[in-house]
XYZ file of C-alpha atoms in Angstrom:
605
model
C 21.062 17.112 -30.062
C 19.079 15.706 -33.068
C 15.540 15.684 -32.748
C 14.350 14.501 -35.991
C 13.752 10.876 -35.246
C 10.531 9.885 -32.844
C 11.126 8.446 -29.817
C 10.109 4.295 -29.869
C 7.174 3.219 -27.998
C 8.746 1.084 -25.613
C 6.064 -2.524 -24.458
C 7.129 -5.212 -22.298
C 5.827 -8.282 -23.765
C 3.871 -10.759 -21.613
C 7.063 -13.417 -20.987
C 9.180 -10.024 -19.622
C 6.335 -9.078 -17.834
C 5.649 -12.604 -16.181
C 9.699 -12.497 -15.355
C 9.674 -9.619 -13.610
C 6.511 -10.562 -11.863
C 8.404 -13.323 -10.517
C 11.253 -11.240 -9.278
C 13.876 -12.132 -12.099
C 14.364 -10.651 -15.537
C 16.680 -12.074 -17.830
C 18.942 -10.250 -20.409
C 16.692 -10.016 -23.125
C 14.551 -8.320 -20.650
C 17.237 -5.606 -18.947
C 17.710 -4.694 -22.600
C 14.468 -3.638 -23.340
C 14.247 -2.030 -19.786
C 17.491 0.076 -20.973
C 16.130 1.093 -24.121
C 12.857 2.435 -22.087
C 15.581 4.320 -19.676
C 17.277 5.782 -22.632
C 13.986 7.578 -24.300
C 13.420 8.575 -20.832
C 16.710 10.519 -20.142
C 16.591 11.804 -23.423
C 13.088 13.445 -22.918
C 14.048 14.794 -19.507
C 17.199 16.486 -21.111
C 14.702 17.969 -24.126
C 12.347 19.038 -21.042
C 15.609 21.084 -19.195
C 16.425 22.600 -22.662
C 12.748 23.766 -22.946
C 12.697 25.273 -19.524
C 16.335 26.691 -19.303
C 17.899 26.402 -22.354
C 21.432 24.571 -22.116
C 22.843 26.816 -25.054
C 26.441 25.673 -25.438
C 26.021 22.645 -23.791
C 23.282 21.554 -26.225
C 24.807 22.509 -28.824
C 28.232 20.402 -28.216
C 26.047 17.639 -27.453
C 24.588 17.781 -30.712
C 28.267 17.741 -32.269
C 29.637 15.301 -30.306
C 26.361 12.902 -31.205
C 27.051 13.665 -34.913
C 30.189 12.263 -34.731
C 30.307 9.405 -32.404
C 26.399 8.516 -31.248
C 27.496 5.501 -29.123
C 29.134 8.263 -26.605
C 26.640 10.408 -26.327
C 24.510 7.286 -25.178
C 27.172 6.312 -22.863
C 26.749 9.633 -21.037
C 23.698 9.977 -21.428
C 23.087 6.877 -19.584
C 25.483 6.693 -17.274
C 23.431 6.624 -14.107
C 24.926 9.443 -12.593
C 23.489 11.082 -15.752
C 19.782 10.417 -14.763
C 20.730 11.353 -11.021
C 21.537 14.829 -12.371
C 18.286 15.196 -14.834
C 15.956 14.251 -12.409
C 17.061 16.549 -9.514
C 17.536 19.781 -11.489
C 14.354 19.724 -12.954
C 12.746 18.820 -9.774
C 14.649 22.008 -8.498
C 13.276 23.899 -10.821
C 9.748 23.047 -10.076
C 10.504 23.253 -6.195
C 9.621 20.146 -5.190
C 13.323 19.553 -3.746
C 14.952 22.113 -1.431
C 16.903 24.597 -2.782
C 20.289 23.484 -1.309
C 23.785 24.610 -1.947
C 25.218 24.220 -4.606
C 23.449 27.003 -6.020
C 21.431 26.432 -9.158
C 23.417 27.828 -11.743
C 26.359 24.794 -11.025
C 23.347 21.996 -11.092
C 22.515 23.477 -14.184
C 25.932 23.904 -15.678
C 26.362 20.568 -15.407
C 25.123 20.101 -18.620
C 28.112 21.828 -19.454
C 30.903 19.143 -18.408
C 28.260 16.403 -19.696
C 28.887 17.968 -23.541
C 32.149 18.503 -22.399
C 33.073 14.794 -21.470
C 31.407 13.498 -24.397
C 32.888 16.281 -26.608
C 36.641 14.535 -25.535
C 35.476 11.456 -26.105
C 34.554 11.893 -29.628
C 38.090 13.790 -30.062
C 36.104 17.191 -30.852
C 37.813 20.533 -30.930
C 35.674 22.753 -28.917
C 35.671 25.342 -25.606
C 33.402 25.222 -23.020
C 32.437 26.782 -19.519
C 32.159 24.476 -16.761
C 31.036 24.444 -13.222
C 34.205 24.204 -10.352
C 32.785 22.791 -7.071
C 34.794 23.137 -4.128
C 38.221 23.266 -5.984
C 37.266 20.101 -8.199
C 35.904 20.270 -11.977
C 34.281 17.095 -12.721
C 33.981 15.523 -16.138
C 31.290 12.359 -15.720
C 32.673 9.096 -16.617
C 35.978 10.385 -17.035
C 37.281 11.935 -14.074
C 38.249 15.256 -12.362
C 40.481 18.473 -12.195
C 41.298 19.591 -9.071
C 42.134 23.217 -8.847
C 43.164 25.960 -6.533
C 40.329 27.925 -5.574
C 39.112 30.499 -2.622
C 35.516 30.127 -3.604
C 33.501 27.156 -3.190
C 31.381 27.585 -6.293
C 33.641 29.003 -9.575
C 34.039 28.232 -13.446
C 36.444 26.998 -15.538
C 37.290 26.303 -19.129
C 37.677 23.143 -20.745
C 39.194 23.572 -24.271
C 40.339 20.383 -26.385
C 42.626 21.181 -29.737
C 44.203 19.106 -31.955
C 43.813 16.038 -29.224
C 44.834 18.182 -26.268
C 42.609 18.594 -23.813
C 42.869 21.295 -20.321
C 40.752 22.579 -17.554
C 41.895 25.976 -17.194
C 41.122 28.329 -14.409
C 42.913 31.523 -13.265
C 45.107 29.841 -11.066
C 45.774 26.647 -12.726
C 45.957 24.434 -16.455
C 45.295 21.002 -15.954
C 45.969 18.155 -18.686
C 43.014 15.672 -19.662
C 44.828 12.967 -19.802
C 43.255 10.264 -22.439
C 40.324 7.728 -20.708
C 41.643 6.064 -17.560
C 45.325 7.778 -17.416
C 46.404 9.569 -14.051
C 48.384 13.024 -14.610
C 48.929 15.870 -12.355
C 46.048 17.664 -11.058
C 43.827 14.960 -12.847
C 41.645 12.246 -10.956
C 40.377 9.575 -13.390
C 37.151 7.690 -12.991
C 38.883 3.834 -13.084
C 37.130 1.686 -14.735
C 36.805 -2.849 -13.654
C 36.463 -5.442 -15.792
C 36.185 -8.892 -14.081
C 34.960 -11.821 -14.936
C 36.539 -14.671 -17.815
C 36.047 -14.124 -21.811
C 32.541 -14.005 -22.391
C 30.992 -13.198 -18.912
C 32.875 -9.948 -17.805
C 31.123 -7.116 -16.133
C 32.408 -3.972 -16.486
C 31.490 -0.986 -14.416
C 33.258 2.053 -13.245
C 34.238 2.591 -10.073
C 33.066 6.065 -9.778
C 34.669 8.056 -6.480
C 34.377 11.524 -8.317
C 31.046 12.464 -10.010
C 28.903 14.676 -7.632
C 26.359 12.714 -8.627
C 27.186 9.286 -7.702
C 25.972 9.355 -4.280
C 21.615 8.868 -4.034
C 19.255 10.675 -2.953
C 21.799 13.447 -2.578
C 24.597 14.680 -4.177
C 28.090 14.718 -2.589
C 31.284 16.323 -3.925
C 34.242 13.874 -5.166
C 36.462 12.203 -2.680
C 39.116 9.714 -4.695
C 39.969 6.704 -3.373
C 43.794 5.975 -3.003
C 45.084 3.289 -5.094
C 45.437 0.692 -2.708
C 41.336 0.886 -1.924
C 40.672 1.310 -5.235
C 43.012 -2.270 -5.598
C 41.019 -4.115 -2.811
C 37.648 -3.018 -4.803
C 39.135 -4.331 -7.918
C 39.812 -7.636 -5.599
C 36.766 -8.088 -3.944
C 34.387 -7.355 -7.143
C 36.326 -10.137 -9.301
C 35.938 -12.401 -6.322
C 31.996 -11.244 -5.814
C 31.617 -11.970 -9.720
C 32.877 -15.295 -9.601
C 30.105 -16.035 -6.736
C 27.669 -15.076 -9.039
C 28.904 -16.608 -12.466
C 28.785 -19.933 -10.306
C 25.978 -19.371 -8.217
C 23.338 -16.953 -10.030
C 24.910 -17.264 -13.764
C 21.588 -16.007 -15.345
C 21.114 -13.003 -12.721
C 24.699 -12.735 -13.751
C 24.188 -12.527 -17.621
C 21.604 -10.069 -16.972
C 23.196 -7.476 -14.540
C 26.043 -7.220 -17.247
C 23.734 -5.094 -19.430
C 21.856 -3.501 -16.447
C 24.623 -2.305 -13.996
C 27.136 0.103 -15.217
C 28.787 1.926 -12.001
C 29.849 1.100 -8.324
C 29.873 4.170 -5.980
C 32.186 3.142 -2.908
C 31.738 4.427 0.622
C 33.940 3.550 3.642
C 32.801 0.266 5.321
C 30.692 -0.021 8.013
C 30.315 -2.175 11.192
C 30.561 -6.222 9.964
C 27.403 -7.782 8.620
C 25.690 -3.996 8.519
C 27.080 -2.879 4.591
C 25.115 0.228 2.994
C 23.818 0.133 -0.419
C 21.735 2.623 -2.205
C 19.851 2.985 -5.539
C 17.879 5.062 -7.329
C 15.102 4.781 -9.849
C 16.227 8.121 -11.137
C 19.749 6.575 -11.668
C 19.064 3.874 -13.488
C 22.615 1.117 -13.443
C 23.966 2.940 -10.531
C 25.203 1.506 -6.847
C 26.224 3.390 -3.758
C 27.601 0.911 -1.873
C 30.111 0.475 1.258
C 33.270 -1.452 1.324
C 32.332 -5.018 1.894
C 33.041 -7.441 4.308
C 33.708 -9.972 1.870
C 32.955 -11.015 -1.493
C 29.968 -12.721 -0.799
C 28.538 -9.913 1.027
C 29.029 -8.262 -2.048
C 27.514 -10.335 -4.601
C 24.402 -10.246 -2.138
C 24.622 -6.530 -2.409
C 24.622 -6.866 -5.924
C 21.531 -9.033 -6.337
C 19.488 -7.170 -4.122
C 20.201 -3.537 -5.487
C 19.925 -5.182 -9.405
C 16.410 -6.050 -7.905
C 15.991 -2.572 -7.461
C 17.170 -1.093 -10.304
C 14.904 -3.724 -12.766
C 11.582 -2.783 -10.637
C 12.906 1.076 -10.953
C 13.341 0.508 -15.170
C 9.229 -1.589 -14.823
C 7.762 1.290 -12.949
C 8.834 4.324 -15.457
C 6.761 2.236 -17.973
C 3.852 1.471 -16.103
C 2.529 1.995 -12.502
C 2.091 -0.933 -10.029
C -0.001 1.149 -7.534
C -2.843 3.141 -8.814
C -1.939 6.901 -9.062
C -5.113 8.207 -7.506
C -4.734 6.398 -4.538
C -3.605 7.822 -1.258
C -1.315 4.910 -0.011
C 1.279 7.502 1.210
C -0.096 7.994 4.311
C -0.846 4.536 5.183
C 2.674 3.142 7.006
C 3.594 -0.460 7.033
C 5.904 -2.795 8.545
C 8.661 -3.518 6.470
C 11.146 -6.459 8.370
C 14.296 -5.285 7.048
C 13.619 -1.331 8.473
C 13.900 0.142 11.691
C 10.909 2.864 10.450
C 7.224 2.540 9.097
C 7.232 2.450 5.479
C 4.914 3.365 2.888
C 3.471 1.251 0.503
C 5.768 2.012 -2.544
C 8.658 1.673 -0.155
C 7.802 -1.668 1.677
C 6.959 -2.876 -2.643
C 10.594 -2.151 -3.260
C 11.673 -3.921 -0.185
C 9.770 -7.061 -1.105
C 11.292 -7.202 -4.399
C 14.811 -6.345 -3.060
C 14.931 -9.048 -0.713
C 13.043 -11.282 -3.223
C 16.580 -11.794 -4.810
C 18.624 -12.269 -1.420
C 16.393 -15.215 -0.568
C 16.506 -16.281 -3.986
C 20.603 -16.356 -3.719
C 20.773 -17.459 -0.173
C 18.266 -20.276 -1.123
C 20.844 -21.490 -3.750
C 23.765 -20.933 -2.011
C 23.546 -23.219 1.089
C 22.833 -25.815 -1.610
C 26.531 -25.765 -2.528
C 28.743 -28.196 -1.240
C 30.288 -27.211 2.056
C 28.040 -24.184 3.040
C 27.507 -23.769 7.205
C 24.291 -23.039 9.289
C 25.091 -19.273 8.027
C 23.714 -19.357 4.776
C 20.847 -21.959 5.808
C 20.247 -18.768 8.207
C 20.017 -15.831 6.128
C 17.627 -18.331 3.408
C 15.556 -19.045 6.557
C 14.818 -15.619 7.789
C 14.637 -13.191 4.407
C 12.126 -16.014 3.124
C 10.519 -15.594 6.860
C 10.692 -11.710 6.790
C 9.427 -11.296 2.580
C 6.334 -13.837 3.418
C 5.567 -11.445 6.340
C 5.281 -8.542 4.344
C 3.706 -9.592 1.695
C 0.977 -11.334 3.403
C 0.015 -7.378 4.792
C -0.380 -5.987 1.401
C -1.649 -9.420 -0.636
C -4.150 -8.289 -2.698
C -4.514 -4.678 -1.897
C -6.845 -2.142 -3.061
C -4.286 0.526 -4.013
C -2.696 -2.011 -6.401
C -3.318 -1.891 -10.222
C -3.813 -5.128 -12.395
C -0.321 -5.634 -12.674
C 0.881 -4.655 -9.336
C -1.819 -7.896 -8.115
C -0.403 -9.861 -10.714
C 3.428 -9.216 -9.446
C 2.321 -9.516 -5.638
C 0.655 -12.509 -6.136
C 3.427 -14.323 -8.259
C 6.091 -12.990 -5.735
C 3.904 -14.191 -3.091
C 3.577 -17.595 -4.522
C 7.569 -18.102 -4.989
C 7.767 -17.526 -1.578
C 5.741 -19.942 -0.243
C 7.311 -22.725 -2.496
C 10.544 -21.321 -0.299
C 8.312 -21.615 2.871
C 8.121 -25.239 2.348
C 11.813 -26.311 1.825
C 13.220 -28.337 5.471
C 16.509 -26.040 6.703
C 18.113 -27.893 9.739
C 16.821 -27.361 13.092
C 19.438 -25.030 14.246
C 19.333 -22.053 11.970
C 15.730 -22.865 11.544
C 15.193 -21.798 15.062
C 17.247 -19.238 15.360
C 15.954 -17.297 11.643
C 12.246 -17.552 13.039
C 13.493 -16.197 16.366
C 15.289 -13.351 15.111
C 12.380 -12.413 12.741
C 9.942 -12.354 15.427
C 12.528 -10.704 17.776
C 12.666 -7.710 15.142
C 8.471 -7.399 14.046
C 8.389 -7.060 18.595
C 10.672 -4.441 18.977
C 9.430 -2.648 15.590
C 5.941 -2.811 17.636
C 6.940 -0.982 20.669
C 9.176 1.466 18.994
C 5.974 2.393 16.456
C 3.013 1.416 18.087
C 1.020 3.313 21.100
C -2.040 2.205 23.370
C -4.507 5.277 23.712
C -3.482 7.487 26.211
C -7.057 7.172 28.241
C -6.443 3.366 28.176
C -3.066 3.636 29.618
C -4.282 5.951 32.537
C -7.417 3.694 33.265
C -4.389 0.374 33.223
C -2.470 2.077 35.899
C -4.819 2.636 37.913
C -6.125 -0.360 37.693
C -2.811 -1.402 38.527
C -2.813 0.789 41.390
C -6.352 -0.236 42.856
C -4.992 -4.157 42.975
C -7.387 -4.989 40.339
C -7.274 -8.827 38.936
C -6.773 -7.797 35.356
C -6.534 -4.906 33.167
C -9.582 -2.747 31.601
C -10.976 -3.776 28.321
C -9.929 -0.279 26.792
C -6.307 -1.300 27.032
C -7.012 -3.876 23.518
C -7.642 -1.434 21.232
C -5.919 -0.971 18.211
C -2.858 0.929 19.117
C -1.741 4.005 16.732
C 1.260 4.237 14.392
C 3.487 6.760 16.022
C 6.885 6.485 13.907
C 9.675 6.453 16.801
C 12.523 8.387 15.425
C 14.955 6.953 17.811
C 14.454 3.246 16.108
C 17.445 1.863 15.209
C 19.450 -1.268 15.303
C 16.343 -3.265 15.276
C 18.372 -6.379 13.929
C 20.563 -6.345 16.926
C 19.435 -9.916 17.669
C 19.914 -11.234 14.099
C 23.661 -9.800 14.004
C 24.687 -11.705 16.880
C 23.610 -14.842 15.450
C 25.540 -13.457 12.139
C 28.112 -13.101 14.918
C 28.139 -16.696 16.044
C 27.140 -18.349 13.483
C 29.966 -17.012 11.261
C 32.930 -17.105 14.347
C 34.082 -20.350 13.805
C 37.296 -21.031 16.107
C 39.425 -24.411 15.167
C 35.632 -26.094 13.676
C 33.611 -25.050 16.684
C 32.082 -22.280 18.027
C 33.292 -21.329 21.076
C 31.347 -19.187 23.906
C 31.865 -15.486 24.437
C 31.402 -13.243 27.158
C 27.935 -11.665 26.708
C 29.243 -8.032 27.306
C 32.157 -8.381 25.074
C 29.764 -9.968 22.209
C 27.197 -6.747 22.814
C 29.854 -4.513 22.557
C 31.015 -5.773 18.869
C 26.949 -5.035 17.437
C 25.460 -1.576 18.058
C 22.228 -1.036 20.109
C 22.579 -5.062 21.181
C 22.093 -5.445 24.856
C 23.855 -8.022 27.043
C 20.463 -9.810 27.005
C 20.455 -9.908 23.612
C 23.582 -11.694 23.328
C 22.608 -14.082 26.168
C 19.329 -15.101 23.909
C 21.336 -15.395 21.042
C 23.663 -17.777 22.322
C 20.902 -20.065 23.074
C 21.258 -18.738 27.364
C 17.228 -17.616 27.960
C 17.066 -17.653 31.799
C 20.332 -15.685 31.710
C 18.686 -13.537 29.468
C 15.635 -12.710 30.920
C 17.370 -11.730 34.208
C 19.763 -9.534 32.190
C 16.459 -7.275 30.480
C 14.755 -6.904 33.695
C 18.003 -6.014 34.868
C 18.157 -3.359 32.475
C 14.116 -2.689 32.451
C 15.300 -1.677 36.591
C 17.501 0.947 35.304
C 15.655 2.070 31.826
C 12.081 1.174 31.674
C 11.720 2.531 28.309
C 14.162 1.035 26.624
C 11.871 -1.008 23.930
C 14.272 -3.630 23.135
C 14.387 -5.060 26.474
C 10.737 -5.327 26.721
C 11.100 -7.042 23.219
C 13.773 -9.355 24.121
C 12.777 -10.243 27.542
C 9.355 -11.691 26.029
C 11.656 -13.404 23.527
C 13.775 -15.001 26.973
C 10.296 -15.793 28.249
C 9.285 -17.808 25.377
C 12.516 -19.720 24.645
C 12.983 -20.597 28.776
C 8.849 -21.722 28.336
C 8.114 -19.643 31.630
C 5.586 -17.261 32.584
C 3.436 -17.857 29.169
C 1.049 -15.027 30.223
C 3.805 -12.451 29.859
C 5.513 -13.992 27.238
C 2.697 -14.068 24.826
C 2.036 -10.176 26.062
C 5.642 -9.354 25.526
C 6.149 -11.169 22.018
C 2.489 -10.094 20.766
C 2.120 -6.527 22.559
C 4.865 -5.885 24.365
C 3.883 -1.604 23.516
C 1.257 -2.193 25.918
C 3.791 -3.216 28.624
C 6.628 -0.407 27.747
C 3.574 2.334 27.939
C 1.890 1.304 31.518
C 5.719 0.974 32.782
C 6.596 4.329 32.035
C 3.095 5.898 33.406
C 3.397 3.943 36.538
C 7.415 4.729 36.711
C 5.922 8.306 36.904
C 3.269 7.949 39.228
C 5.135 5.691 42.068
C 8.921 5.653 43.382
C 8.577 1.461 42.768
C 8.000 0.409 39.183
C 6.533 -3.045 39.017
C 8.968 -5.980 38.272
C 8.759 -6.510 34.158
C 7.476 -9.620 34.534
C 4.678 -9.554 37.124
C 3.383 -6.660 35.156
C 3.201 -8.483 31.670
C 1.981 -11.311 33.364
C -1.188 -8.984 34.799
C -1.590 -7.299 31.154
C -1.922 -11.088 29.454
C -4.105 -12.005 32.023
C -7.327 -13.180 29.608
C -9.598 -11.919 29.106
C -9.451 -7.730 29.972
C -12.170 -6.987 31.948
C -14.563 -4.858 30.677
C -13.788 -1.076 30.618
């Protein structure tokens, strides 16, 4: 590829900066954010020619940029592109595991990169390309599939006079031309939705290995009837946001350029993914509806516009070691570091900004009054931990602050009662059971509290209120159990009202929920409550009954000593139980215990 022209220097002026501060970024800003992303592939694709030198594949690219420029740019950044780039040359420096496929196909992908943009600039050329598990593919284009007894092979792809073939031993395949099905062939499809004017276009990319983040997968094609119901969905998603978030809108048309689908997943639980290293891209699963999708949208388009800000400049200061310092982040089941919980903050920046003006449309329910109450509950949270950290640079203060200021503006707008209630519930109901999944007493502490316990003392010893330790739990999941039956009832609407459901049937349709849990969430607390110690009699470690049964406590207004322990430090409670559980054949009842652990104050140790 030509070389002879510098690089721009690429400077966000003050009103993009200020933008993105704020969480948004309008087109003019995305544009300049793409421009940054394009000098930035480009150098990473000089750096793997310096280290390995692409050869053929370089040199095709540099034909097929002489003749038709505006391809070569599409490949280049097509996000699955930048995916690629980034992960071999992190492969070759071994900071990534050297996992199959073997290096010489990650490499050879440059190969069917010059080769797909080669075709699209109607070259005449022949080139060797990389065959993974019987497929050959050709990003933004499509795939070959051929017969094969290996899983790692090569084939030919030769273009003359306009025809184009994938050969391999065993097979010839046609190219067909951009879009166009033919035997053997699977083509990337490409959707464009949206009215004169305001259409997005993306592809729909089931094929390229590298369309799946962090890791690559090999290509799975949809049939045409789920690639149809995509097609549906996104033109019904679009219209959401045209309506609803027109200038996100106008802006994520120049900054999002592929959808990677993956099968749907349990209701109100989809599964998105970006990366910053593929800049555009979106892993996402099928959706439950349009709406859920145009969330989806927002809040990965959050992602990829911090992604584009931080290859320019940092927002955390590079010598500092915030790595190792784990954080609560409301919308994980796992400690996160600092970087991580910054990206969550701005993701969910954008849902509350689109759930704060959707229930503002005419005929919205207590569901999207909800979700606006509890992101903007759950984003204040965490960013009143980090507000004005020392590991943040100028800007990154700047940004924190500004995002932190939006949200209190949203902090101060009346939601009715109802969801009100039931968003601050579910957001302390989650920071509890994140608490005694992560956090553990001192051992010594826990000892001297049983047998304390065991002696009939009046309270517990001092030592018991230290600081506990972050101990990541890996069996943390389905923290938002509580908030998806709310999601549950909330959104079941039978005939205009919502009608009462049997508490093991409503468990059953959320994973990890509890019957307890969907007693609390249909507004039942005493039932509640007698469900978790119910379950505390038969699992004393199970950390979302302690969480939920000081949850019960609270809403029934009994027993405040061990509801304040339970909904403050309920790890305290979980950690005694299981010692004494150990040490005697009769476990304490859940709630005389927490009720002994509140007692105020500990006496000393």
């Amino acid at each position: 590829m030509s070389s002879e022209s510098p690089l721009p220097n690429h400077l966000l002026p003050h009103d993009s900066l200020a933008e993105l501060s704020r969480g948004e970024g309008g087109p003019a800003t995305v544009d300049l954010l793409v421009g940054a992303e394009r000098s930035r592939r480009l150098l990473l694709l000089r750096t793997l020619d310096d280290t390995t030198g692409l050869g053929p594949a370089w040199d095709l690219l540099s034909r097929a940029q002489l003749r038709a420029p505006s391809v070569v740019d599409d490949v280049l950044m097509y996000p699955q592109t930048g995916m690629w780039l980034a992960g071999a040359l992190r492969r070759l420096r071994g900071s990534a595991a050297a996992e199959e496929p073997p290096l010489w196909v990650e490499l050879g992908h440059a190969s069917a990169l010059a080769a797909a943009a080669a075709l699209r600039a109607e070259l005449d050329f022949s080139v060797e390309v990389p065959v993974r598990l019987g497929k050959v593919p050709l990003p933004t284009l499509g795939c070959a599939v051929v017969p094969t007894t290996v899983p790692w092979a090569r084939a030919t792809v030769r273009s003359e006079a306009g025809h184009a073939v994938v050969e391999t031993p065993g097979a010839t395949v046609t190219v067909p031309p951009p879009g166009s099905a033919g035997p053997g062939w699977h083509s990337v499809r490409r959707l464009v939705v949206g009215p004169p004017g305001a259409r997005l276009e993306v592809a729909l990319d089931d094929v390229d290995p590298y369309r799946t983040y962090p890791r690559p997968t090999e290509p799975r094609p949809l049939p045409e009837e789920a690639a149809a119901q995509w097609r549906e969905v996104l033109e019904q998603a679009w219209a959401v946001l045209l309506r609803e978030q027109p200038d996100t809108a106008e802006a994520m048309r120049r900054g999002v350029f592929s959808l990677s689908p993956t099968p749907a997943r349990e209701r109100f639980r989809p599964r998105s993914v970006t990366s910053g290293d593929a800049f555009g891209g979106i892993q996402v699963s099928e959706p439950d509806d349009a709406v859920q999708l145009a969330v989806t949208l927002v809040h990965e388009f959050q992602h990829t516009k911090l992604g584009g800000l931080l290859h320019l400049t940092p927002l955390l200061r590079r010598d500092a070691d915030s790595g190792t310092e784990l954080w609560y982040a409301p919308w994980r089941d796992d400690p996160r570091p600092l970087p991580g919980l910054l990206q969550g903050i701005y993701a969910f920046m954008g849902i509350t900004r689109f759930w704060g003006t959707r229930r503002t449309a005419p005929g919205m329910d207590a569901l999207a009054h909800f979700e606006f109450a509890l992101w903007r509950t759950h984003v204040a949270a965490a960013l009143d931990q980090v507000h004005r950290h020392r590991h943040f640079t100028p800007l990154g203060t700047q940004l924190s602050d500004s995002l932190r200021n939006r949200c209190a503006r949203w902090l101060r707008e009346p939601v009715p009662e109802e969801p009100l209630a039931l968003a601050l519930m579910c957001a302390a109901d989650h920071a509890t059971r994140w608490r005694v999944h992560h956090l553990r007493p001192p051992a010594t502490a826990v000892e001297q509290t049983v047998r304390a316990w065991l002696d009939g003392e009046d309270r517990p010893p001092g030592a018991l209120a230290a600081e506990p330790d972050v101990v990541p739990d890996p069996s943390a999941r389905w923290l938002d159990s509580l908030a998806m039956l709310v999601r549950h009832r909330l959104g079941g609407v039978d005939d205009g009202r919502r009608s009462p459901e049997d508490p093991e049937k409503a468990a059953a349709r959320v994973t990890g929920a509890l019957s307890g849990d969907a007693l609390l969430a249909a507004g039942d607390p005493t039932a509640a409550r007698h469900a978790y110690v119910a379950h505390l009699g038969r699992e004393p470690g199970r950390a979302g009954a302690w969480a939920g049964l000081g949850r019960a406590l609270e809403q029934a207004g009994t027993d405040p000593e061990a509801a304040r322990l339970l909904c403050h430090r309920p790890e305290r409670a979980r950690a005694v139980q299981l010692a004494l559980s150990q040490a005697t054949d009769a476990p304490p009842d859940p709630v005389r215990l927490a009720a002994w652990l509140g007692s105020s104050p500990p006496r000393p140790a």
